[in-house]
Amino acid sequence: MSNCEHCGQRHELRGKPTCSGHVTTDRDSYVPGQDRKPLDKPRPCRRWPNNGQTKCGMHGGSSPQAKAAGEQREAEAKARAAIVRKLGDAGEQVSDPIGKLCAIAGRAVAFMEALAGEIDKLERVDADGARALITLYGRAIKDAASIVESIIRMGIAERLAKAEEQQTAVIVAFIDGVLADLGHNPRDPEVAGVVTRRLELVAS
């Protein structure tokens, strides 16, 4: 932990970070009924910060906005920890980056739509909760738009279409070859009809 840029000291106690706020009066020598003496230099607050926050309740950590932000940071930290535990030191090598990116885009859009559904359900809810949900929805829109924009910019949709065309051409050539080896004309309407029906059954 680095020194505070305001007081030049470390905000920590017993090796753990404390509130990022500052104390400007001498509380140690305070006598009830008398004014507290101002310190020559602000010192770090020794209180523990509220959950998911950097400040204690005395320095703004109990405000509704701070609580909402703290809850969001806690949720994000738990999610990151869960992912790290699941992946270990390193994730698997991505063998299909295009497919992975398209899958991520699908999930981002689905998450965005799910948040939109939750916002539509809002009836009587505290203002801070509604504000946090709307803020999260705005971020989801930006994330989904960014991923989709990347896909468009990289021409991935066109590449996938071309890959499907190439795969289809290979399959057609294979079937034509098999039919020719068996003595059938692939262009015969009756033969072509049988192949078409079989392919439809496989695709269904």
GROMACS .gro file of C-alpha atoms in nm:
model
  204
    1MET     CA    1   0.000   0.000   0.000
    2SER     CA    2   0.142   0.341  -0.100
    3ASN     CA    3   0.150   0.657   0.107
    4CYS     CA    4  -0.152   0.888   0.091
    5GLU     CA    5  -0.104   1.177  -0.149
    6HIS     CA    6  -0.279   1.415   0.092
    7CYS     CA    7  -0.111   1.339   0.426
    8GLY     CA    8   0.192   1.143   0.309
    9GLN     CA    9   0.117   0.857   0.551
   10ARG     CA   10  -0.016   0.504   0.514
   11HIS     CA   11  -0.382   0.444   0.592
   12GLU     CA   12  -0.343   0.108   0.761
   13LEU     CA   13  -0.365  -0.059   1.100
   14ARG     CA   14  -0.209  -0.396   1.184
   15GLY     CA   15  -0.123  -0.439   0.818
   16LYS     CA   16  -0.480  -0.382   0.696
   17PRO     CA   17  -0.607  -0.072   0.510
   18THR     CA   18  -0.815   0.172   0.712
   19CYS     CA   19  -1.052   0.451   0.608
   20SER     CA   20  -0.911   0.683   0.342
   21GLY     CA   21  -1.049   0.986   0.526
   22HIS     CA   22  -0.849   1.216   0.751
   23VAL     CA   23  -0.867   1.339   1.110
   24THR     CA   24  -0.797   1.710   1.156
   25THR     CA   25  -0.843   1.746   1.533
   26ASP     CA   26  -0.665   1.581   1.826
   27ARG     CA   27  -0.905   1.319   1.957
   28ASP     CA   28  -0.656   1.150   2.191
   29SER     CA   29  -0.625   1.450   2.423
   30TYR     CA   30  -0.989   1.554   2.397
   31VAL     CA   31  -1.153   1.666   2.721
   32PRO     CA   32  -1.535   1.666   2.730
   33GLY     CA   33  -1.673   2.018   2.725
   34GLN     CA   34  -1.366   2.166   2.559
   35ASP     CA   35  -1.291   2.233   2.196
   36ARG     CA   36  -1.070   1.980   2.026
   37LYS     CA   37  -0.725   2.103   1.936
   38PRO     CA   38  -0.651   2.113   1.564
   39LEU     CA   39  -0.365   1.896   1.447
   40ASP     CA   40  -0.065   2.050   1.281
   41LYS     CA   41  -0.111   1.802   1.001
   42PRO     CA   42  -0.409   1.577   0.914
   43ARG     CA   43  -0.355   1.215   1.004
   44PRO     CA   44  -0.510   0.898   0.857
   45CYS     CA   45  -0.841   0.786   1.003
   46ARG     CA   46  -0.794   0.469   1.210
   47ARG     CA   47  -1.150   0.340   1.160
   48TRP     CA   48  -1.217   0.040   0.938
   49PRO     CA   49  -1.390   0.123   0.608
   50ASN     CA   50  -1.746   0.005   0.551
   51ASN     CA   51  -1.796  -0.312   0.348
   52GLY     CA   52  -1.692  -0.267  -0.013
   53GLN     CA   53  -1.582   0.091   0.047
   54THR     CA   54  -1.272   0.294   0.120
   55LYS     CA   55  -1.423   0.518   0.390
   56CYS     CA   56  -1.585   0.465   0.729
   57GLY     CA   57  -1.927   0.586   0.833
   58MET     CA   58  -1.780   0.904   0.984
   59HIS     CA   59  -1.631   1.006   0.648
   60GLY     CA   60  -1.926   0.943   0.417
   61GLY     CA   61  -1.929   0.564   0.403
   62SER     CA   62  -2.286   0.547   0.536
   63SER     CA   63  -2.448   0.760   0.263
   64PRO     CA   64  -2.696   0.578   0.033
   65GLN     CA   65  -2.475   0.643  -0.269
   66ALA     CA   66  -2.168   0.505  -0.094
   67LYS     CA   67  -2.359   0.197   0.023
   68ALA     CA   68  -2.485   0.126  -0.329
   69ALA     CA   69  -2.135   0.166  -0.473
   70GLY     CA   70  -1.991  -0.054  -0.198
   71GLU     CA   71  -2.243  -0.329  -0.264
   72GLN     CA   72  -2.160  -0.321  -0.634
   73ARG     CA   73  -1.784  -0.337  -0.565
   74GLU     CA   74  -1.837  -0.631  -0.328
   75ALA     CA   75  -2.043  -0.817  -0.587
   76GLU     CA   76  -1.779  -0.755  -0.855
   77ALA     CA   77  -1.499  -0.868  -0.621
   78LYS     CA   78  -1.685  -1.191  -0.537
   79ALA     CA   79  -1.748  -1.256  -0.905
   80ARG     CA   80  -1.380  -1.203  -0.991
   81ALA     CA   81  -1.272  -1.431  -0.705
   82ALA     CA   82  -1.510  -1.703  -0.820
   83ILE     CA   83  -1.378  -1.682  -1.175
   84VAL     CA   84  -1.015  -1.694  -1.058
   85ARG     CA   85  -1.090  -2.004  -0.846
   86LYS     CA   86  -1.257  -2.173  -1.140
   87LEU     CA   87  -0.986  -2.093  -1.395
   88GLY     CA   88  -0.686  -2.143  -1.168
   89ASP     CA   89  -0.360  -1.982  -1.269
   90ALA     CA   90  -0.448  -1.972  -1.638
   91GLY     CA   91  -0.750  -2.039  -1.853
   92GLU     CA   92  -0.767  -2.277  -2.145
   93GLN     CA   93  -0.610  -2.174  -2.473
   94VAL     CA   94  -0.869  -2.023  -2.706
   95SER     CA   95  -0.877  -2.244  -3.016
   96ASP     CA   96  -1.178  -2.073  -3.173
   97PRO     CA   97  -1.144  -1.699  -3.103
   98ILE     CA   98  -1.412  -1.599  -3.355
   99GLY     CA   99  -1.665  -1.840  -3.206
  100LYS     CA  100  -1.577  -1.727  -2.853
  101LEU     CA  101  -1.621  -1.362  -2.945
  102CYS     CA  102  -1.960  -1.429  -3.104
  103ALA     CA  103  -2.065  -1.625  -2.793
  104ILE     CA  104  -1.955  -1.336  -2.570
  105ALA     CA  105  -2.155  -1.097  -2.786
  106GLY     CA  106  -2.462  -1.317  -2.745
  107ARG     CA  107  -2.422  -1.323  -2.367
  108ALA     CA  108  -2.364  -0.947  -2.350
  109VAL     CA  109  -2.683  -0.880  -2.546
  110ALA     CA  110  -2.876  -1.133  -2.334
  111PHE     CA  111  -2.751  -0.965  -2.014
  112MET     CA  112  -2.850  -0.625  -2.149
  113GLU     CA  113  -3.200  -0.750  -2.235
  114ALA     CA  114  -3.235  -0.914  -1.892
  115LEU     CA  115  -3.153  -0.583  -1.724
  116ALA     CA  116  -3.405  -0.407  -1.947
  117GLY     CA  117  -3.665  -0.657  -1.826
  118GLU     CA  118  -3.580  -0.586  -1.463
  119ILE     CA  119  -3.612  -0.211  -1.524
  120ASP     CA  120  -3.953  -0.265  -1.682
  121LYS     CA  121  -4.061  -0.440  -1.359
  122LEU     CA  122  -3.965  -0.144  -1.142
  123GLU     CA  123  -4.268  -0.013  -0.962
  124ARG     CA  124  -4.202   0.087  -0.603
  125VAL     CA  125  -3.830   0.070  -0.534
  126ASP     CA  126  -3.586   0.297  -0.354
  127ALA     CA  127  -3.429   0.562  -0.574
  128ASP     CA  128  -3.074   0.441  -0.508
  129GLY     CA  129  -3.159   0.085  -0.610
  130ALA     CA  130  -3.326   0.206  -0.931
  131ARG     CA  131  -3.033   0.435  -1.007
  132ALA     CA  132  -2.783   0.151  -0.961
  133LEU     CA  133  -2.984  -0.078  -1.190
  134ILE     CA  134  -3.013   0.188  -1.460
  135THR     CA  135  -2.639   0.261  -1.435
  136LEU     CA  136  -2.563  -0.109  -1.476
  137TYR     CA  137  -2.799  -0.124  -1.776
  138GLY     CA  138  -2.619   0.170  -1.936
  139ARG     CA  139  -2.284  -0.008  -1.897
  140ALA     CA  140  -2.433  -0.328  -2.042
  141ILE     CA  141  -2.551  -0.137  -2.350
  142LYS     CA  142  -2.204   0.010  -2.403
  143ASP     CA  143  -2.036  -0.330  -2.355
  144ALA     CA  144  -2.272  -0.508  -2.596
  145ALA     CA  145  -2.241  -0.230  -2.855
  146SER     CA  146  -1.861  -0.239  -2.829
  147ILE     CA  147  -1.845  -0.615  -2.888
  148VAL     CA  148  -2.091  -0.606  -3.177
  149GLU     CA  149  -1.900  -0.314  -3.328
  150SER     CA  150  -1.577  -0.516  -3.306
  151ILE     CA  151  -1.742  -0.808  -3.484
  152ILE     CA  152  -1.866  -0.580  -3.762
  153ARG     CA  153  -1.531  -0.403  -3.792
  154MET     CA  154  -1.343  -0.732  -3.816
  155GLY     CA  155  -1.588  -0.866  -4.074
  156ILE     CA  156  -1.646  -1.179  -3.866
  157ALA     CA  157  -2.003  -1.220  -3.988
  158GLU     CA  158  -1.882  -1.227  -4.349
  159ARG     CA  159  -1.606  -1.475  -4.260
  160LEU     CA  160  -1.854  -1.710  -4.094
  161ALA     CA  161  -2.085  -1.690  -4.395
  162LYS     CA  162  -1.796  -1.772  -4.629
  163ALA     CA  163  -1.688  -2.059  -4.403
  164GLU     CA  164  -2.040  -2.203  -4.415
  165GLU     CA  165  -2.044  -2.172  -4.794
  166GLN     CA  166  -1.712  -2.353  -4.816
  167GLN     CA  167  -1.833  -2.631  -4.584
  168THR     CA  168  -2.150  -2.667  -4.789
  169ALA     CA  169  -1.948  -2.692  -5.111
  170VAL     CA  170  -1.730  -2.965  -4.958
  171ILE     CA  171  -2.035  -3.164  -4.844
  172VAL     CA  172  -2.203  -3.133  -5.186
  173ALA     CA  173  -1.885  -3.247  -5.362
  174PHE     CA  174  -1.856  -3.544  -5.126
  175ILE     CA  175  -2.218  -3.654  -5.184
  176ASP     CA  176  -2.181  -3.612  -5.560
  177GLY     CA  177  -1.869  -3.828  -5.553
  178VAL     CA  178  -2.039  -4.103  -5.351
  179LEU     CA  179  -2.339  -4.107  -5.584
  180ALA     CA  180  -2.113  -4.121  -5.891
  181ASP     CA  181  -1.919  -4.413  -5.742
  182LEU     CA  182  -2.249  -4.596  -5.688
  183GLY     CA  183  -2.348  -4.540  -6.048
  184HIS     CA  184  -2.604  -4.266  -5.990
  185ASN     CA  185  -2.625  -3.931  -6.165
  186PRO     CA  186  -2.620  -3.655  -5.898
  187ARG     CA  187  -2.813  -3.431  -6.138
  188ASP     CA  188  -3.098  -3.678  -6.176
  189PRO     CA  189  -3.408  -3.506  -6.026
  190GLU     CA  190  -3.515  -3.826  -5.848
  191VAL     CA  191  -3.170  -3.877  -5.696
  192ALA     CA  192  -3.143  -3.509  -5.603
  193GLY     CA  193  -3.483  -3.530  -5.435
  194VAL     CA  194  -3.377  -3.826  -5.221
  195VAL     CA  195  -3.057  -3.643  -5.114
  196THR     CA  196  -3.252  -3.328  -5.031
  197ARG     CA  197  -3.500  -3.517  -4.813
  198ARG     CA  198  -3.220  -3.694  -4.627
  199LEU     CA  199  -3.038  -3.366  -4.563
  200GLU     CA  200  -3.358  -3.209  -4.432
  201LEU     CA  201  -3.402  -3.500  -4.190
  202VAL     CA  202  -3.047  -3.454  -4.062
  203ALA     CA  203  -3.094  -3.078  -4.021
  204SER     CA  204  -3.428  -3.107  -3.841
   0.00000   0.00000   0.00000
